[in-house]
XYZ file of C-alpha atoms in Angstrom:
655
model
C 187.633 151.995 -12.235
C 186.245 150.222 -15.308
C 187.917 147.285 -14.361
C 186.718 147.386 -10.680
C 182.923 147.536 -11.884
C 183.715 144.513 -14.340
C 185.200 142.565 -11.529
C 182.153 143.457 -9.277
C 179.551 142.264 -11.946
C 181.674 139.438 -12.819
C 181.421 138.246 -9.058
C 177.547 139.131 -8.893
C 176.957 137.220 -12.028
C 178.622 133.870 -10.047
C 176.816 134.549 -7.221
C 173.541 134.495 -9.044
C 174.551 131.421 -10.810
C 175.191 130.030 -7.554
C 172.079 131.015 -6.047
C 170.351 129.867 -8.892
C 172.195 126.283 -8.682
C 171.389 126.059 -5.208
C 167.563 127.140 -5.675
C 167.257 124.585 -8.897
C 168.914 121.492 -6.779
C 166.897 122.419 -4.080
C 163.782 122.430 -6.058
C 164.836 119.110 -7.480
C 164.956 117.637 -4.111
C 161.964 119.064 -2.387
C 159.436 118.809 -5.583
C 160.835 116.331 -7.905
C 162.571 113.669 -5.787
C 161.148 114.754 -2.552
C 157.902 112.216 -2.468
C 160.470 109.258 -3.233
C 163.115 110.456 -0.649
C 160.046 110.989 2.069
C 158.553 107.482 0.899
C 162.318 105.944 1.402
C 162.859 107.585 4.765
C 159.488 106.391 5.962
C 160.174 102.993 4.964
C 163.518 102.848 6.510
C 161.820 103.934 9.596
C 158.941 101.053 9.441
C 160.174 97.360 10.261
C 157.540 94.653 9.054
C 157.725 91.890 12.194
C 156.068 88.283 11.824
C 154.269 87.884 15.060
C 154.418 83.910 16.016
C 151.065 82.216 16.517
C 150.779 80.063 19.505
C 150.667 76.394 18.642
C 147.974 74.315 19.746
C 148.259 72.003 22.904
C 148.111 68.637 23.193
C 146.170 67.441 26.080
C 145.195 63.879 27.556
C 141.392 62.549 27.651
C 141.121 64.421 31.009
C 142.371 67.669 30.233
C 145.724 67.067 31.804
C 148.713 68.949 29.472
C 150.913 66.919 27.210
C 152.536 69.540 25.014
C 151.806 73.248 25.775
C 153.278 76.378 23.982
C 154.342 79.079 26.451
C 155.196 82.642 25.762
C 158.384 84.009 26.820
C 160.235 87.551 26.192
C 163.259 89.644 25.729
C 163.208 92.877 27.564
C 164.359 96.156 25.992
C 164.684 99.472 28.111
C 165.263 102.900 26.182
C 166.532 105.065 29.126
C 165.248 108.188 27.552
C 161.935 107.033 27.206
C 161.898 106.298 30.961
C 159.440 108.620 32.935
C 159.613 106.822 36.395
C 163.009 105.669 36.730
C 162.743 104.676 40.727
C 159.674 102.562 39.935
C 161.234 100.823 36.701
C 164.355 100.078 38.664
C 162.270 98.699 41.689
C 160.013 96.386 39.570
C 162.791 95.118 36.930
C 165.340 93.894 39.646
C 162.453 91.456 40.835
C 161.974 90.106 37.324
C 165.068 90.452 35.235
C 167.468 89.101 38.051
C 169.461 92.725 38.193
C 170.626 94.678 41.121
C 169.211 97.699 41.636
C 172.503 99.874 41.582
C 173.586 97.992 38.477
C 170.543 98.615 36.841
C 170.876 102.135 37.746
C 174.546 102.580 36.362
C 173.525 101.045 33.027
C 170.169 103.323 32.407
C 173.070 106.064 32.936
C 175.257 105.267 30.911
C 173.785 103.681 28.053
C 171.451 104.685 25.388
C 169.562 101.170 25.316
C 169.672 98.049 27.479
C 168.876 94.559 26.179
C 167.904 91.404 28.572
C 167.573 88.451 26.544
C 166.129 86.241 29.154
C 163.932 84.429 28.146
C 161.855 85.466 30.810
C 158.200 84.382 31.496
C 154.845 86.641 31.611
C 154.984 86.276 35.301
C 158.583 87.651 35.596
C 157.869 90.711 33.289
C 154.318 91.445 34.389
C 155.237 94.254 36.975
C 157.239 96.474 34.014
C 155.171 95.282 31.026
C 152.989 98.666 30.557
C 155.949 101.027 31.857
C 157.273 103.830 29.368
C 160.197 102.972 27.927
C 160.172 99.194 28.413
C 159.979 97.144 24.862
C 159.165 93.308 24.872
C 159.815 90.875 22.210
C 157.819 87.716 22.487
C 158.560 84.536 21.365
C 156.828 80.893 22.078
C 158.364 77.884 23.434
C 157.307 74.305 23.449
C 157.436 72.784 26.593
C 156.088 69.366 27.841
C 154.746 68.998 31.487
C 155.253 65.284 31.935
C 158.711 64.919 30.977
C 158.865 61.420 29.370
C 155.432 60.770 30.083
C 153.987 59.267 26.276
C 156.841 61.307 24.631
C 157.687 58.448 22.023
C 153.951 59.164 20.959
C 153.614 62.759 21.366
C 157.205 63.215 19.680
C 159.541 66.229 19.065
C 159.145 69.771 17.957
C 161.644 71.782 15.873
C 162.105 75.575 16.948
C 164.042 76.467 14.085
C 161.539 75.462 11.677
C 158.235 75.839 13.769
C 157.150 72.517 12.980
C 156.734 69.139 14.553
C 159.393 66.627 13.827
C 158.255 63.485 15.455
C 155.106 61.592 16.652
C 152.201 63.228 16.988
C 153.612 66.772 16.668
C 154.495 65.716 13.408
C 151.231 63.786 12.241
C 148.822 66.708 13.530
C 151.307 69.353 12.631
C 148.493 71.113 10.254
C 146.230 71.177 12.985
C 148.441 72.249 15.790
C 150.373 75.221 13.671
C 148.453 78.119 13.663
C 148.585 81.463 11.238
C 151.091 83.917 12.067
C 150.289 87.494 12.386
C 152.044 90.756 11.082
C 153.156 94.137 12.748
C 154.622 97.278 11.496
C 157.036 98.918 14.105
C 159.074 102.067 13.975
C 162.747 102.593 14.544
C 164.425 105.642 15.188
C 168.196 106.492 14.183
C 169.810 104.206 17.039
C 167.885 101.293 15.315
C 165.585 101.034 18.666
C 162.140 99.760 17.558
C 158.867 101.005 18.969
C 155.419 98.990 18.732
C 152.463 100.865 17.737
C 148.874 99.280 18.328
C 147.636 101.093 15.343
C 150.100 100.028 13.073
C 148.939 96.240 13.554
C 148.909 94.482 9.913
C 147.151 90.935 11.098
C 146.804 89.250 14.418
C 148.295 85.912 14.620
C 145.797 82.832 14.970
C 146.474 80.439 17.146
C 146.776 76.537 16.260
C 143.857 74.290 17.068
C 143.980 72.433 20.566
C 143.698 68.632 20.029
C 142.346 66.257 22.916
C 144.183 62.815 22.611
C 142.391 59.480 23.732
C 145.335 58.584 26.215
C 144.960 58.555 29.922
C 148.064 60.048 31.452
C 147.445 58.055 34.505
C 147.178 54.853 33.004
C 150.141 56.080 30.663
C 152.485 56.538 33.702
C 151.276 53.394 35.054
C 151.896 51.627 32.099
C 155.471 53.297 31.582
C 156.549 52.471 35.122
C 155.301 48.866 35.382
C 156.793 47.959 32.219
C 160.174 49.866 33.036
C 160.017 47.860 36.437
C 159.290 45.003 34.664
C 161.932 45.087 32.264
C 164.740 45.745 34.911
C 163.302 42.924 37.149
C 163.348 40.917 34.478
C 166.882 42.066 32.604
C 165.121 41.989 29.236
C 166.005 43.935 26.223
C 162.629 46.139 26.493
C 159.009 45.710 26.375
C 155.844 47.099 24.917
C 151.906 47.580 26.453
C 148.843 48.988 24.907
C 145.859 49.689 26.609
C 142.576 49.822 24.254
C 138.896 50.658 24.456
C 137.436 47.946 22.486
C 134.106 49.546 22.039
C 135.375 52.727 20.534
C 138.768 51.961 19.366
C 140.071 54.594 21.578
C 143.883 54.059 22.410
C 144.352 54.759 26.206
C 147.876 54.065 26.928
C 151.003 52.748 24.848
C 154.209 52.446 26.366
C 157.340 51.386 25.029
C 160.615 50.924 27.075
C 164.018 49.852 26.109
C 167.242 49.546 28.235
C 169.578 51.289 26.259
C 170.715 54.084 28.774
C 171.070 56.748 25.925
C 167.530 55.814 24.780
C 165.732 59.142 23.053
C 162.761 59.996 24.995
C 160.945 61.133 21.532
C 162.093 57.921 19.789
C 159.559 56.312 17.849
C 157.157 53.760 19.799
C 158.023 50.371 19.057
C 154.229 49.346 20.165
C 153.545 50.769 16.585
C 156.783 50.737 14.892
C 158.212 47.511 15.493
C 156.407 44.011 14.548
C 157.184 40.934 16.414
C 156.189 37.383 16.004
C 153.102 37.180 18.731
C 153.639 33.327 19.159
C 150.397 31.725 20.976
C 148.836 34.852 21.526
C 147.747 34.390 17.397
C 146.406 30.726 18.082
C 143.312 32.217 18.596
C 142.878 33.794 15.208
C 143.400 30.050 13.763
C 140.627 29.272 16.051
C 138.504 31.574 14.941
C 138.909 30.783 11.316
C 138.486 27.011 12.104
C 134.821 28.106 14.092
C 134.078 30.440 11.095
C 134.279 27.584 8.569
C 132.486 24.791 10.711
C 135.417 22.761 10.475
C 135.974 22.110 14.052
C 132.853 21.094 16.432
C 133.064 20.568 20.496
C 133.542 16.866 19.999
C 136.368 16.938 17.677
C 139.780 15.677 19.119
C 143.326 15.243 17.977
C 145.786 13.392 19.761
C 148.412 15.552 21.513
C 151.604 13.226 20.809
C 152.668 13.266 24.521
C 154.398 16.748 23.736
C 156.355 16.059 20.862
C 155.564 15.457 17.278
C 157.193 14.636 13.979
C 155.122 16.257 11.592
C 155.027 15.067 8.092
C 155.709 17.649 5.387
C 154.691 16.690 1.634
C 155.204 13.266 0.089
C 159.015 13.002 0.392
C 159.055 11.643 4.031
C 160.418 15.185 5.310
C 159.221 15.871 8.973
C 159.091 18.387 11.386
C 159.796 18.287 15.079
C 156.872 20.237 16.734
C 157.342 20.542 20.927
C 154.762 21.382 23.365
C 155.923 23.366 26.358
C 153.288 21.569 28.602
C 153.381 17.829 27.195
C 149.662 16.316 27.320
C 148.602 12.862 27.431
C 145.751 11.888 25.169
C 143.929 14.007 23.012
C 142.665 17.700 23.016
C 139.445 19.647 22.054
C 140.181 23.067 20.116
C 139.093 24.679 23.553
C 141.570 22.553 25.552
C 144.335 23.170 22.814
C 144.066 27.046 23.298
C 144.111 26.597 27.470
C 146.880 24.548 27.304
C 148.598 26.329 24.461
C 149.309 22.787 22.341
C 151.478 23.764 19.414
C 150.727 20.307 18.357
C 147.274 20.323 18.410
C 146.699 23.599 16.528
C 149.198 22.706 14.245
C 146.838 19.403 13.294
C 143.697 21.342 13.431
C 144.991 24.038 11.287
C 145.686 21.242 8.344
C 141.791 21.384 8.061
C 141.934 24.982 6.554
C 143.065 26.021 3.048
C 145.760 28.088 2.796
C 143.378 30.959 1.276
C 141.097 30.568 3.821
C 143.475 30.770 6.497
C 145.118 34.043 5.039
C 141.883 35.526 4.540
C 141.122 35.173 7.916
C 144.276 36.490 9.519
C 144.153 39.246 7.024
C 140.595 40.241 8.068
C 141.981 40.762 11.390
C 144.352 43.465 10.004
C 147.395 41.655 9.866
C 149.863 42.629 7.149
C 148.171 46.397 7.016
C 148.665 49.373 8.737
C 146.002 49.982 11.374
C 145.269 53.679 10.052
C 146.218 55.396 13.604
C 147.354 58.938 13.287
C 151.019 58.251 13.719
C 153.645 58.633 11.246
C 156.145 55.356 10.250
C 153.397 52.741 11.565
C 154.556 49.692 10.620
C 152.246 47.196 8.585
C 153.952 43.958 9.608
C 153.802 41.091 7.281
C 151.423 38.261 6.409
C 152.661 36.618 2.997
C 150.151 35.804 0.532
C 149.153 31.986 0.404
C 151.095 31.148 -2.776
C 153.962 32.310 -1.169
C 153.570 29.746 1.813
C 155.419 26.582 1.987
C 152.755 23.715 1.462
C 152.469 21.884 4.626
C 154.587 24.244 6.722
C 153.536 27.791 6.558
C 149.595 27.116 7.638
C 150.717 25.159 10.905
C 153.572 27.535 11.708
C 150.872 30.412 11.710
C 148.582 28.463 13.840
C 151.651 28.704 16.206
C 151.968 32.135 15.877
C 155.287 31.857 13.239
C 155.501 33.302 9.943
C 153.639 36.176 10.716
C 154.953 39.699 12.252
C 152.566 42.175 13.885
C 152.874 45.260 16.272
C 151.266 45.071 19.599
C 148.994 47.812 18.513
C 147.736 45.645 15.797
C 147.379 42.567 18.320
C 145.700 44.545 20.595
C 143.019 45.916 17.753
C 142.343 41.868 16.611
C 141.556 41.113 20.252
C 139.408 44.011 20.205
C 137.273 42.797 17.417
C 136.887 39.554 19.761
C 135.604 41.829 22.634
C 133.533 43.829 20.167
C 131.464 40.867 19.167
C 133.133 40.422 15.847
C 133.238 43.829 14.789
C 136.993 45.528 13.797
C 137.294 48.856 15.039
C 139.893 51.309 13.445
C 142.138 52.670 16.569
C 142.567 56.262 17.259
C 144.675 58.487 19.448
C 142.484 61.759 18.582
C 139.475 62.370 20.748
C 138.440 65.638 19.809
C 139.619 68.718 17.967
C 138.972 72.329 19.272
C 139.372 75.577 17.988
C 141.352 78.347 20.240
C 137.854 79.620 21.715
C 137.205 75.888 22.811
C 134.575 74.963 20.070
C 134.760 71.232 19.226
C 135.457 71.144 15.549
C 135.769 67.329 15.539
C 134.837 64.368 17.997
C 135.788 60.696 17.581
C 132.661 58.103 16.914
C 133.756 54.474 16.849
C 134.800 53.815 13.081
C 133.996 50.100 11.982
C 136.474 48.697 9.695
C 134.776 45.148 8.902
C 132.904 42.608 10.467
C 135.272 39.857 10.973
C 133.295 36.980 13.311
C 129.584 36.569 14.083
C 128.627 37.212 17.533
C 128.258 33.426 18.380
C 131.789 32.729 17.223
C 133.386 35.641 19.542
C 131.320 34.135 22.271
C 133.026 30.773 21.785
C 136.482 32.339 21.525
C 136.064 34.254 24.748
C 135.139 31.045 26.602
C 138.256 29.827 25.181
C 140.233 32.637 26.666
C 138.539 32.245 29.856
C 139.718 28.422 29.967
C 143.316 30.058 29.265
C 143.423 32.138 32.491
C 141.929 29.686 34.574
C 143.234 27.021 36.757
C 145.293 24.473 34.116
C 145.649 27.217 31.895
C 149.065 28.961 30.626
C 147.793 32.697 32.054
C 146.256 31.781 35.447
C 148.928 34.052 37.122
C 147.209 37.223 35.261
C 143.936 36.653 37.446
C 143.045 39.630 39.749
C 141.721 39.177 43.331
C 138.628 41.057 42.754
C 137.827 41.061 39.133
C 138.429 38.315 36.391
C 139.836 38.547 33.032
C 140.183 36.636 29.820
C 143.514 36.406 28.056
C 146.108 34.458 26.354
C 149.614 34.035 26.712
C 152.345 33.907 24.099
C 155.912 32.700 23.812
C 158.054 33.088 20.722
C 161.632 32.828 19.508
C 162.984 36.140 18.576
C 163.311 36.652 14.972
C 166.091 39.221 14.057
C 167.780 39.665 10.699
C 166.706 37.049 8.939
C 166.948 34.154 11.458
C 165.893 33.033 14.734
C 168.137 33.805 17.887
C 168.536 30.921 20.107
C 167.888 31.338 23.740
C 166.135 34.617 23.249
C 162.584 34.827 23.198
C 159.482 37.056 23.214
C 157.087 36.840 26.021
C 153.387 38.303 25.479
C 149.952 38.649 27.007
C 146.914 39.765 25.386
C 143.522 39.920 27.699
C 140.220 41.393 27.670
C 139.226 43.160 30.809
C 136.412 42.581 32.621
C 135.342 38.879 31.519
C 131.964 39.796 30.790
C 131.291 42.952 28.455
C 135.164 44.014 27.997
C 136.038 47.648 28.347
C 139.906 47.110 28.245
C 142.020 45.378 25.797
C 145.354 45.080 27.161
C 148.611 43.708 25.376
C 151.881 43.342 26.977
C 155.056 42.024 25.517
C 158.406 41.796 27.166
C 161.592 41.479 24.740
C 164.213 38.377 25.784
C 163.463 38.206 29.664
C 166.228 36.495 31.236
C 165.369 33.302 33.311
C 161.896 32.692 33.134
C 160.716 33.685 29.481
C 157.382 32.026 29.376
C 154.517 34.705 28.900
C 152.477 33.044 31.310
C 155.319 33.912 33.880
C 156.442 37.321 32.697
C 154.117 39.180 30.568
C 150.767 37.904 32.671
C 151.735 39.012 35.793
C 152.646 42.211 34.585
C 149.275 42.560 33.271
C 147.777 42.104 36.247
C 149.723 44.210 38.412
C 149.127 47.202 35.973
C 145.302 46.380 36.229
C 145.650 46.271 40.019
C 147.108 49.861 39.824
C 144.809 51.054 37.495
C 141.651 49.891 39.394
C 143.340 51.523 42.476
C 143.673 54.855 41.059
C 140.552 56.928 41.179
C 141.108 59.859 38.545
C 141.350 56.769 35.931
C 138.119 56.889 33.794
C 136.879 53.139 34.771
C 133.467 52.165 35.745
C 133.901 50.006 38.493
C 130.717 49.028 38.997
C 130.454 47.487 35.838
C 133.692 45.298 36.587
C 132.590 43.814 39.532
C 131.415 40.257 39.030
C 127.766 39.783 39.616
C 128.359 36.193 40.332
C 131.220 33.705 40.441
C 131.541 32.684 36.699
C 132.623 28.977 36.025
C 136.053 29.280 34.116
C 135.307 26.221 31.866
C 136.088 26.729 28.392
C 133.011 25.292 27.384
C 131.707 24.578 23.997
C 128.053 25.227 23.357
C 127.286 21.244 22.355
C 128.609 19.933 25.674
C 132.145 20.106 26.450
C 132.318 18.047 29.614
C 135.471 18.969 31.213
C 135.590 21.773 33.429
C 138.276 23.990 35.357
C 137.535 25.949 38.368
C 138.007 29.439 39.450
C 137.507 31.358 42.545
C 136.231 34.816 42.431
C 135.820 37.654 45.123
C 133.290 40.440 44.972
C 134.853 44.056 45.205
C 134.952 45.850 47.576
C 135.363 42.532 50.071
C 133.273 42.372 52.780
C 130.817 45.216 52.174
C 127.724 43.228 51.786
C 126.493 44.117 55.499
C 128.311 45.854 58.288
C 128.095 43.012 60.326
C 131.232 41.204 58.091
C 133.188 44.257 57.918
C 136.685 43.971 59.654
C 138.323 46.214 61.913
C 141.932 46.472 60.553
C 144.832 49.271 61.197
C 145.274 51.780 58.441
C 148.772 50.502 56.712
C 152.015 53.375 57.030
C 151.911 54.948 53.464
C 153.640 58.279 54.420
C 156.811 59.278 52.109
C 155.363 57.015 49.384
C 153.866 57.872 45.982
C 150.304 58.305 45.890
C 149.652 55.408 43.342
C 151.342 52.955 45.595
C 149.717 54.285 48.679
C 146.280 53.909 47.149
C 147.094 50.417 45.950
C 148.363 49.526 49.307
C 145.227 51.066 50.874
C 142.797 49.276 48.196
C 144.210 45.928 48.928
C 143.708 46.571 52.485
C 140.204 47.026 51.809
C 139.693 50.734 52.316
C 138.100 53.153 49.948
C 140.619 56.368 49.379
C 139.683 60.097 49.333
C 142.851 61.413 47.438
C 143.716 64.894 48.033
C 146.597 65.951 45.584
C 149.459 63.869 43.894
C 152.654 62.985 44.503
C 154.271 62.035 47.832
C 151.705 61.270 50.847
C 152.220 63.647 53.593
C 149.420 62.462 56.002
C 146.206 60.274 56.151
C 143.015 60.373 58.184
C 142.629 57.687 59.978
C 146.512 58.180 60.601
C 148.847 55.286 60.256
C 148.281 52.380 62.676
C 144.793 53.867 63.632
C 141.978 50.962 63.275
C 139.139 51.449 60.353
C 136.469 49.221 58.996
C 137.351 47.733 55.680
C 134.917 49.251 52.937
C 135.389 52.749 54.700
C 137.229 55.765 53.401
C 140.865 56.784 54.195
C 141.727 60.558 53.399
C 145.135 60.952 51.829
C 147.040 64.371 51.284
C 149.712 64.332 49.073
C 152.290 66.939 47.559
């Protein structure tokens, strides 16, 4: 009996100890370690999520989107949280692209459904607020214009969420917003649940940037350049449109004939210098006029087109040719008009190396323009102590031993258009915060005064002669407006030597003649067949300006461009230059001075053609255009073939 009682006591003690141990362990877990475990459990249920910020827009000067950020979504569905399966199935099948039976089957058989997509906001809008639907947003960079201005806009790296090239890179700090943060709850299966009350920080979108580019003018420049490069079987080409009053770059086009050309490749208008040839003769002329080393009566013998120029005192010579041989002698104005290498080389000997260098440097050559673009080339302009005596000066006067970008050339011609003041070029017109408030607006930034107004007036007269009758750029002249400019043709310089039989053709223009509002530079690399700038780049410039004037959406004040009187295109010297060149100018629009002189003409058939070509054809016929839409012309009023008075309006509908 005693033995039984001992066993019972022993068992009771063991049970008591076990209960005590359980209670002690429970106390330890609940009281001592409880807060730590609770915090750990809460931490495991919470997930810190980074909320991406919308990247800022890139817009053209008229508000056309060039680079936008669109929000897209991944969709998750938790079947056990769905309260109205029928409505969900009905709406989800439309946006998610899944059949109703299949969606019903998955909702019944799976604990969680995930649709990667990505889906647009329009696609997920019907199910956005339904119970059981969980959305995961992401931003995607999109370029609505395709290849329009892509070398300028550049590219975006979605992995790093930063710009990788072009303006996307240069303006990255402005465009990039500040990410937000969110806390989401997670269940045992790993499903996440959003809770607005747990939002830590809202994302702040990046600033929007309004560029100086004009999308339609950019398209005209790109298409015109592409047609020219293809038609001339050239290696490539560049075009620049610049407002000389503000320094705003309106269009930058670069075309290369490589089939695998990267759309976001660097624009050669900014990154690849070239030897400008005769378009640079005007800058040596500017130096001569500024230093008062030439007057209107000064002439040099033109050598009948071939000159053995002496170099130094050891009997060395250098043969200089003129493409357009001239008998007799030439003034400086005439040397620019016929683009005489010989005359410019002779005139340049009056300049010291230092003065010649300073004049070219003042135009910005040899230095970057400072435009908001990475990888801008500075070009080359050797210091005068590196010049070969008696050789480099004449070479520079002819546009050799100098490498500049098309943008630098446009900026320099802009100083001539702007009464001698060199302005810094820009691609940024405005910066706006996400609410649309303007944080920055561009105003002209003078760099220096290069020339006096009197000298620039004489230089523009020289350019007037260069595009008049007898000038090398006469094929650039428009019918209804006038421009001034200078052609250039130079042997291509590659890998340290000149390439025989390969040329760069160029043309630099100020438009219109009086009070220029545009600087246009066109360069064609290695055109086949005709290669002179006056026969290649000059006509391309004319076609681009024709199309720009025909496009109503381009911000051009045509009333200021119309010629008030038929100007004399003589390259006049202020002190009585006698030889003149005639030029014919027609007013715009033709025949609208009074209703009696208006002609009744049939409306051309433009159905099925692009709006740009249609508008150009109607303008050339003498009609005004009321454009409704963009794309391909679907109908016109009056209809094709119907008669209408010139100067009247033709309404064009396009899709």
